[in-house]
């Protein structure tokens, strides 16, 4: 089965380790990072969403207009725009990019972050709204006849768009979450289901839950599975572990200097995914071949925060362990975004692609 690599389309060089040095949207850096991914074997990059961050859609349009083959994944929170408006925005982006768009729907796992932009729904209500929004956007992308909608969260009459995606029948939709409500919504609607990096056994359990939710929703197919990691690589195992501990020390130093309201909540995150990562970290620092959890523990399980540590060969083999579980999309970003994207593209992606090709050839011959 095919394998894809997803990187990050940051608009500045800041991360948990280095603070940004300039504006939140740095045009030159944004394009340099995107082109580094395009030139080093990555398939697509994610334009993430934050309540105070640069808007991902125009940032994605800027990158799409200055690259040739790099695919773009735009994060979207349904609370920030009406689904008919969002559908036109994304159809226009797909046109600008000549069919390189996918959309990642974010339900929101933190009440405070959601309320910054006026979203006061409960978590379960947000999942229901996301599911409704995805259905509307899919229909707006594909329906050439006017349609009405009357649902729990949205109501409109006689809508038809004059802007349709290049991709037929539509761009792909990705979705993430680790709660029963998330499995139900994403299992029903997602083309790609996104998970954070957990030990292999726990990941297999989550994949089974996604598949069961898709079947319960009446689907005859299942979402493709994506898993995200923070790779830390070096030429030798010893150097890789030295780099890992140095990275952890830098995270701690950066966090210690942050204002209290910018520090991650270490013990009681609201979303299930972060709680799962903290539970894994509490069980031990190292799991399976190369999974390392202190980076997750130090950031309160915030987002993609578990690391894979080792030589390129070790990290590639660890990723292949997930591929063998059925993971088709491997998401990775380092802590020094530009240099790590180049190193991962040069040294890890070719190994994984070669080994996947061997597996596929053996499967075909069997």
GROMACS .gro file of C-alpha atoms in nm:
model
  366
    1UNK     CA    1   0.000   0.000   0.000
    2UNK     CA    2   0.128   0.353  -0.064
    3UNK     CA    3   0.300   0.555   0.207
    4UNK     CA    4   0.288   0.934   0.237
    5UNK     CA    5   0.486   1.182   0.445
    6UNK     CA    6   0.330   1.490   0.604
    7UNK     CA    7   0.543   1.776   0.736
    8UNK     CA    8   0.464   2.111   0.890
    9UNK     CA    9   0.413   2.442   0.707
   10UNK     CA   10   0.512   2.679   0.986
   11UNK     CA   11   0.498   3.052   0.916
   12UNK     CA   12   0.797   3.127   1.142
   13UNK     CA   13   1.091   2.936   1.289
   14UNK     CA   14   0.956   2.915   1.644
   15UNK     CA   15   0.884   2.583   1.815
   16UNK     CA   16   0.894   2.440   2.165
   17UNK     CA   17   1.270   2.489   2.147
   18UNK     CA   18   1.365   2.814   1.967
   19UNK     CA   19   1.145   3.122   2.008
   20UNK     CA   20   1.059   3.300   1.687
   21UNK     CA   21   1.282   3.590   1.597
   22UNK     CA   22   1.038   3.803   1.402
   23UNK     CA   23   0.675   3.835   1.299
   24UNK     CA   24   0.433   3.544   1.328
   25UNK     CA   25   0.404   3.539   0.949
   26UNK     CA   26   0.748   3.549   0.790
   27UNK     CA   27   0.698   3.521   0.413
   28UNK     CA   28   1.056   3.424   0.335
   29UNK     CA   29   1.080   3.158   0.605
   30UNK     CA   30   0.736   3.016   0.522
   31UNK     CA   31   0.837   2.962   0.161
   32UNK     CA   32   1.187   2.837   0.246
   33UNK     CA   33   1.043   2.572   0.477
   34UNK     CA   34   0.781   2.464   0.224
   35UNK     CA   35   1.038   2.434  -0.053
   36UNK     CA   36   1.266   2.234   0.176
   37UNK     CA   37   0.985   1.982   0.212
   38UNK     CA   38   0.914   1.982  -0.161
   39UNK     CA   39   1.281   1.933  -0.247
   40UNK     CA   40   1.344   1.653   0.003
   41UNK     CA   41   1.076   1.395  -0.067
   42UNK     CA   42   0.782   1.502   0.148
   43UNK     CA   43   0.432   1.467   0.002
   44UNK     CA   44   0.245   1.745   0.182
   45UNK     CA   45   0.263   1.996   0.464
   46UNK     CA   46   0.009   2.095   0.728
   47UNK     CA   47  -0.097   2.456   0.777
   48UNK     CA   48  -0.201   2.441   1.140
   49UNK     CA   49  -0.467   2.651   1.315
   50UNK     CA   50  -0.442   2.854   1.634
   51UNK     CA   51  -0.676   3.121   1.766
   52UNK     CA   52  -0.413   3.394   1.736
   53UNK     CA   53  -0.200   3.247   1.458
   54UNK     CA   54  -0.185   3.353   1.093
   55UNK     CA   55  -0.485   3.230   0.893
   56UNK     CA   56  -0.383   2.901   0.731
   57UNK     CA   57  -0.584   2.944   0.410
   58UNK     CA   58  -0.407   3.251   0.266
   59UNK     CA   59  -0.074   3.112   0.391
   60UNK     CA   60  -0.149   2.792   0.199
   61UNK     CA   61  -0.246   2.991  -0.111
   62UNK     CA   62   0.086   3.176  -0.092
   63UNK     CA   63   0.283   2.851  -0.073
   64UNK     CA   64   0.075   2.682  -0.342
   65UNK     CA   65   0.143   2.971  -0.579
   66UNK     CA   66   0.518   2.935  -0.526
   67UNK     CA   67   0.557   2.556  -0.537
   68UNK     CA   68   0.486   2.299  -0.806
   69UNK     CA   69   0.405   1.961  -0.653
   70UNK     CA   70   0.391   1.998  -0.275
   71UNK     CA   71   0.043   1.910  -0.150
   72UNK     CA   72  -0.123   2.127   0.114
   73UNK     CA   73  -0.330   2.027   0.416
   74UNK     CA   74  -0.523   2.317   0.566
   75UNK     CA   75  -0.651   2.294   0.923
   76UNK     CA   76  -1.002   2.426   0.979
   77UNK     CA   77  -1.217   2.481   1.287
   78UNK     CA   78  -1.587   2.478   1.196
   79UNK     CA   79  -1.666   2.749   1.452
   80UNK     CA   80  -1.471   3.015   1.261
   81UNK     CA   81  -1.675   3.027   0.940
   82UNK     CA   82  -2.006   2.906   0.802
   83UNK     CA   83  -1.976   2.578   0.607
   84UNK     CA   84  -2.094   2.725   0.275
   85UNK     CA   85  -1.828   2.997   0.302
   86UNK     CA   86  -1.563   2.742   0.402
   87UNK     CA   87  -1.655   2.520   0.107
   88UNK     CA   88  -1.596   2.807  -0.137
   89UNK     CA   89  -1.269   2.901   0.032
   90UNK     CA   90  -1.136   2.547   0.001
   91UNK     CA   91  -1.262   2.501  -0.354
   92UNK     CA   92  -1.079   2.820  -0.448
   93UNK     CA   93  -0.763   2.691  -0.277
   94UNK     CA   94  -0.789   2.367  -0.469
   95UNK     CA   95  -0.810   2.572  -0.788
   96UNK     CA   96  -0.509   2.784  -0.692
   97UNK     CA   97  -0.306   2.472  -0.613
   98UNK     CA   98  -0.418   2.275  -0.921
   99UNK     CA   99  -0.577   2.006  -0.709
  100UNK     CA  100  -0.325   1.975  -0.426
  101UNK     CA  101  -0.559   2.051  -0.132
  102UNK     CA  102  -0.682   1.842   0.160
  103UNK     CA  103  -0.867   1.980   0.464
  104UNK     CA  104  -0.808   1.880   0.825
  105UNK     CA  105  -1.111   1.942   1.047
  106UNK     CA  106  -1.037   2.035   1.408
  107UNK     CA  107  -1.314   1.994   1.663
  108UNK     CA  108  -1.114   2.152   1.947
  109UNK     CA  109  -0.998   1.981   2.263
  110UNK     CA  110  -0.956   2.282   2.491
  111UNK     CA  111  -1.252   2.494   2.601
  112UNK     CA  112  -1.040   2.802   2.673
  113UNK     CA  113  -0.880   2.797   2.329
  114UNK     CA  114  -1.220   2.756   2.161
  115UNK     CA  115  -1.373   3.037   2.365
  116UNK     CA  116  -1.104   3.277   2.246
  117UNK     CA  117  -1.299   3.289   1.920
  118UNK     CA  118  -1.647   3.276   2.063
  119UNK     CA  119  -1.706   2.900   2.071
  120UNK     CA  120  -1.886   2.802   2.393
  121UNK     CA  121  -2.023   2.462   2.291
  122UNK     CA  122  -1.940   2.153   2.494
  123UNK     CA  123  -1.692   1.904   2.352
  124UNK     CA  124  -1.963   1.656   2.243
  125UNK     CA  125  -2.160   1.940   2.086
  126UNK     CA  126  -1.848   2.044   1.896
  127UNK     CA  127  -1.807   1.694   1.755
  128UNK     CA  128  -2.168   1.695   1.639
  129UNK     CA  129  -2.116   2.035   1.477
  130UNK     CA  130  -1.797   1.919   1.304
  131UNK     CA  131  -1.974   1.616   1.164
  132UNK     CA  132  -2.257   1.834   1.033
  133UNK     CA  133  -2.014   2.087   0.884
  134UNK     CA  134  -1.815   1.818   0.702
  135UNK     CA  135  -2.132   1.682   0.543
  136UNK     CA  136  -2.237   2.028   0.424
  137UNK     CA  137  -1.893   2.108   0.282
  138UNK     CA  138  -1.874   1.777   0.099
  139UNK     CA  139  -2.215   1.841  -0.056
  140UNK     CA  140  -2.124   2.199  -0.150
  141UNK     CA  141  -1.814   2.065  -0.326
  142UNK     CA  142  -2.009   1.812  -0.531
  143UNK     CA  143  -2.365   1.940  -0.579
  144UNK     CA  144  -2.435   2.147  -0.890
  145UNK     CA  145  -2.797   2.189  -0.791
  146UNK     CA  146  -2.922   2.422  -0.514
  147UNK     CA  147  -2.991   2.251  -0.181
  148UNK     CA  148  -3.139   2.335   0.158
  149UNK     CA  149  -3.012   2.230   0.496
  150UNK     CA  150  -3.175   2.233   0.837
  151UNK     CA  151  -2.967   2.073   1.109
  152UNK     CA  152  -2.876   2.117   1.472
  153UNK     CA  153  -2.608   2.379   1.410
  154UNK     CA  154  -2.666   2.512   1.057
  155UNK     CA  155  -2.965   2.619   0.852
  156UNK     CA  156  -2.981   2.767   0.502
  157UNK     CA  157  -3.189   2.756   0.184
  158UNK     CA  158  -3.116   2.725  -0.187
  159UNK     CA  159  -2.735   2.724  -0.173
  160UNK     CA  160  -2.528   2.631  -0.476
  161UNK     CA  161  -2.167   2.721  -0.532
  162UNK     CA  162  -2.018   2.843  -0.858
  163UNK     CA  163  -1.671   2.737  -0.742
  164UNK     CA  164  -1.581   2.369  -0.747
  165UNK     CA  165  -1.257   2.186  -0.666
  166UNK     CA  166  -1.022   2.059  -0.933
  167UNK     CA  167  -1.014   1.721  -0.759
  168UNK     CA  168  -1.300   1.490  -0.839
  169UNK     CA  169  -1.520   1.413  -0.674
  170UNK     CA  170  -1.368   1.636  -0.402
  171UNK     CA  171  -1.058   1.701  -0.186
  172UNK     CA  172  -0.980   1.459   0.093
  173UNK     CA  173  -1.098   1.526   0.447
  174UNK     CA  174  -0.885   1.441   0.751
  175UNK     CA  175  -0.992   1.431   1.114
  176UNK     CA  176  -0.838   1.350   1.450
  177UNK     CA  177  -0.931   1.254   1.804
  178UNK     CA  178  -0.910   0.971   2.054
  179UNK     CA  179  -1.248   0.977   2.231
  180UNK     CA  180  -1.558   0.770   2.145
  181UNK     CA  181  -1.722   1.086   2.009
  182UNK     CA  182  -1.420   1.145   1.786
  183UNK     CA  183  -1.416   0.788   1.657
  184UNK     CA  184  -1.786   0.814   1.574
  185UNK     CA  185  -1.754   1.144   1.385
  186UNK     CA  186  -1.428   1.069   1.208
  187UNK     CA  187  -1.516   0.709   1.141
  188UNK     CA  188  -1.827   0.826   0.961
  189UNK     CA  189  -1.686   1.120   0.764
  190UNK     CA  190  -1.305   1.117   0.734
  191UNK     CA  191  -1.096   1.000   0.442
  192UNK     CA  192  -0.791   1.017   0.671
  193UNK     CA  193  -0.797   0.956   1.046
  194UNK     CA  194  -0.514   1.119   1.240
  195UNK     CA  195  -0.358   0.984   1.559
  196UNK     CA  196  -0.071   1.099   1.778
  197UNK     CA  197   0.225   0.870   1.829
  198UNK     CA  198   0.155   0.605   2.092
  199UNK     CA  199   0.311   0.261   2.146
  200UNK     CA  200   0.232   0.007   1.878
  201UNK     CA  201  -0.020  -0.190   2.083
  202UNK     CA  202  -0.218   0.120   2.174
  203UNK     CA  203  -0.208   0.242   1.816
  204UNK     CA  204  -0.346  -0.091   1.698
  205UNK     CA  205  -0.634  -0.053   1.945
  206UNK     CA  206  -0.713   0.294   1.811
  207UNK     CA  207  -0.706   0.174   1.451
  208UNK     CA  208  -0.953  -0.099   1.544
  209UNK     CA  209  -1.179   0.161   1.707
  210UNK     CA  210  -1.173   0.379   1.394
  211UNK     CA  211  -1.255   0.084   1.172
  212UNK     CA  212  -1.539  -0.023   1.399
  213UNK     CA  213  -1.682   0.331   1.393
  214UNK     CA  214  -1.665   0.339   1.014
  215UNK     CA  215  -1.848   0.007   0.995
  216UNK     CA  216  -2.109   0.126   1.245
  217UNK     CA  217  -2.168   0.432   1.025
  218UNK     CA  218  -2.247   0.203   0.733
  219UNK     CA  219  -1.928   0.262   0.536
  220UNK     CA  220  -1.791  -0.007   0.308
  221UNK     CA  221  -1.445   0.153   0.320
  222UNK     CA  222  -1.235   0.275   0.613
  223UNK     CA  223  -1.032   0.593   0.664
  224UNK     CA  224  -0.663   0.584   0.590
  225UNK     CA  225  -0.463   0.608   0.913
  226UNK     CA  226  -0.207   0.879   0.989
  227UNK     CA  227   0.022   0.883   1.293
  228UNK     CA  228   0.237   1.179   1.403
  229UNK     CA  229   0.582   1.186   1.568
  230UNK     CA  230   0.870   1.422   1.653
  231UNK     CA  231   1.181   1.250   1.511
  232UNK     CA  232   1.519   1.316   1.670
  233UNK     CA  233   1.793   1.168   1.451
  234UNK     CA  234   2.173   1.166   1.446
  235UNK     CA  235   2.446   0.956   1.278
  236UNK     CA  236   2.487   0.723   1.580
  237UNK     CA  237   2.257   0.603   1.855
  238UNK     CA  238   2.472   0.772   2.117
  239UNK     CA  239   2.460   1.105   1.938
  240UNK     CA  240   2.084   1.072   1.884
  241UNK     CA  241   2.020   1.022   2.254
  242UNK     CA  242   2.251   1.310   2.342
  243UNK     CA  243   2.049   1.523   2.101
  244UNK     CA  244   1.723   1.401   2.256
  245UNK     CA  245   1.827   1.499   2.607
  246UNK     CA  246   1.964   1.830   2.482
  247UNK     CA  247   1.630   1.896   2.309
  248UNK     CA  248   1.442   1.815   2.628
  249UNK     CA  249   1.662   2.056   2.825
  250UNK     CA  250   1.589   2.328   2.570
  251UNK     CA  251   1.214   2.264   2.598
  252UNK     CA  252   1.236   2.298   2.975
  253UNK     CA  253   1.438   2.618   2.950
  254UNK     CA  254   1.196   2.769   2.697
  255UNK     CA  255   0.897   2.676   2.914
  256UNK     CA  256   1.059   2.816   3.229
  257UNK     CA  257   1.093   3.152   3.059
  258UNK     CA  258   0.738   3.164   2.928
  259UNK     CA  259   0.460   3.369   3.094
  260UNK     CA  260   0.235   3.154   3.316
  261UNK     CA  261  -0.058   3.181   3.074
  262UNK     CA  262   0.160   3.041   2.793
  263UNK     CA  263   0.271   2.730   2.978
  264UNK     CA  264   0.111   2.398   2.895
  265UNK     CA  265  -0.115   2.242   3.161
  266UNK     CA  266   0.089   1.944   3.270
  267UNK     CA  267  -0.154   1.735   3.466
  268UNK     CA  268  -0.510   1.788   3.349
  269UNK     CA  269  -0.552   1.842   2.974
  270UNK     CA  270  -0.914   1.832   2.862
  271UNK     CA  271  -0.874   1.627   2.546
  272UNK     CA  272  -0.849   1.250   2.547
  273UNK     CA  273  -0.551   1.240   2.312
  274UNK     CA  274  -0.329   1.442   2.545
  275UNK     CA  275  -0.440   1.239   2.845
  276UNK     CA  276  -0.347   0.922   2.656
  277UNK     CA  277   0.001   1.058   2.583
  278UNK     CA  278   0.054   1.148   2.949
  279UNK     CA  279  -0.058   0.801   3.052
  280UNK     CA  280   0.195   0.648   2.814
  281UNK     CA  281   0.466   0.877   2.953
  282UNK     CA  282   0.375   0.774   3.308
  283UNK     CA  283   0.431   0.410   3.213
  284UNK     CA  284   0.789   0.475   3.107
  285UNK     CA  285   1.020   0.689   2.899
  286UNK     CA  286   1.093   0.437   2.624
  287UNK     CA  287   0.857   0.212   2.431
  288UNK     CA  288   0.894  -0.030   2.144
  289UNK     CA  289   1.186   0.033   1.909
  290UNK     CA  290   1.243   0.409   1.947
  291UNK     CA  291   0.940   0.586   2.100
  292UNK     CA  292   1.043   0.836   2.370
  293UNK     CA  293   0.787   1.014   2.589
  294UNK     CA  294   0.958   1.284   2.804
  295UNK     CA  295   0.893   1.545   2.535
  296UNK     CA  296   0.522   1.470   2.569
  297UNK     CA  297   0.533   1.474   2.948
  298UNK     CA  298   0.715   1.808   2.954
  299UNK     CA  299   0.455   1.974   2.731
  300UNK     CA  300   0.148   1.825   2.895
  301UNK     CA  301   0.083   1.592   2.603
  302UNK     CA  302   0.025   1.896   2.386
  303UNK     CA  303  -0.043   1.789   2.030
  304UNK     CA  304   0.213   1.590   1.838
  305UNK     CA  305   0.474   1.555   2.112
  306UNK     CA  306   0.612   1.200   2.137
  307UNK     CA  307   0.955   1.150   1.982
  308UNK     CA  308   1.126   0.877   1.782
  309UNK     CA  309   1.495   0.875   1.871
  310UNK     CA  310   1.784   0.706   1.694
  311UNK     CA  311   1.984   0.685   1.377
  312UNK     CA  312   1.796   0.734   1.049
  313UNK     CA  313   1.789   0.356   1.012
  314UNK     CA  314   1.640   0.306   1.359
  315UNK     CA  315   1.376   0.576   1.313
  316UNK     CA  316   1.290   0.443   0.967
  317UNK     CA  317   1.242   0.093   1.106
  318UNK     CA  318   1.025   0.231   1.385
  319UNK     CA  319   0.807   0.405   1.127
  320UNK     CA  320   0.786   0.081   0.929
  321UNK     CA  321   0.656  -0.091   1.243
  322UNK     CA  322   0.359   0.148   1.227
  323UNK     CA  323   0.326   0.097   0.853
  324UNK     CA  324   0.297  -0.276   0.919
  325UNK     CA  325   0.003  -0.200   1.152
  326UNK     CA  326  -0.177  -0.033   0.862
  327UNK     CA  327  -0.056   0.327   0.898
  328UNK     CA  328  -0.028   0.479   0.549
  329UNK     CA  329   0.052   0.843   0.632
  330UNK     CA  330   0.349   0.928   0.852
  331UNK     CA  331   0.348   1.277   0.999
  332UNK     CA  332   0.675   1.415   1.132
  333UNK     CA  333   0.826   1.744   1.236
  334UNK     CA  334   1.139   1.819   1.429
  335UNK     CA  335   1.219   2.086   1.682
  336UNK     CA  336   1.448   2.290   1.457
  337UNK     CA  337   1.193   2.293   1.179
  338UNK     CA  338   1.395   2.371   0.869
  339UNK     CA  339   1.709   2.169   0.940
  340UNK     CA  340   1.512   1.874   1.074
  341UNK     CA  341   1.283   1.869   0.769
  342UNK     CA  342   1.586   1.853   0.541
  343UNK     CA  343   1.763   1.585   0.746
  344UNK     CA  344   1.453   1.368   0.776
  345UNK     CA  345   1.387   1.401   0.404
  346UNK     CA  346   1.743   1.315   0.311
  347UNK     CA  347   1.808   1.032   0.552
  348UNK     CA  348   1.480   0.873   0.669
  349UNK     CA  349   1.221   0.906   0.393
  350UNK     CA  350   1.429   0.719   0.130
  351UNK     CA  351   1.479   0.422   0.364
  352UNK     CA  352   1.108   0.399   0.441
  353UNK     CA  353   1.006   0.429   0.076
  354UNK     CA  354   1.254   0.161  -0.029
  355UNK     CA  355   1.137  -0.081   0.238
  356UNK     CA  356   0.770  -0.015   0.159
  357UNK     CA  357   0.840  -0.088  -0.208
  358UNK     CA  358   1.000  -0.418  -0.108
  359UNK     CA  359   0.700  -0.510   0.104
  360UNK     CA  360   0.460  -0.420  -0.175
  361UNK     CA  361   0.660  -0.621  -0.428
  362UNK     CA  362   0.666  -0.924  -0.198
  363UNK     CA  363   0.292  -0.892  -0.140
  364UNK     CA  364   0.225  -0.875  -0.513
  365UNK     CA  365   0.443  -1.179  -0.580
  366UNK     CA  366   0.283  -1.388  -0.307
   0.00000   0.00000   0.00000
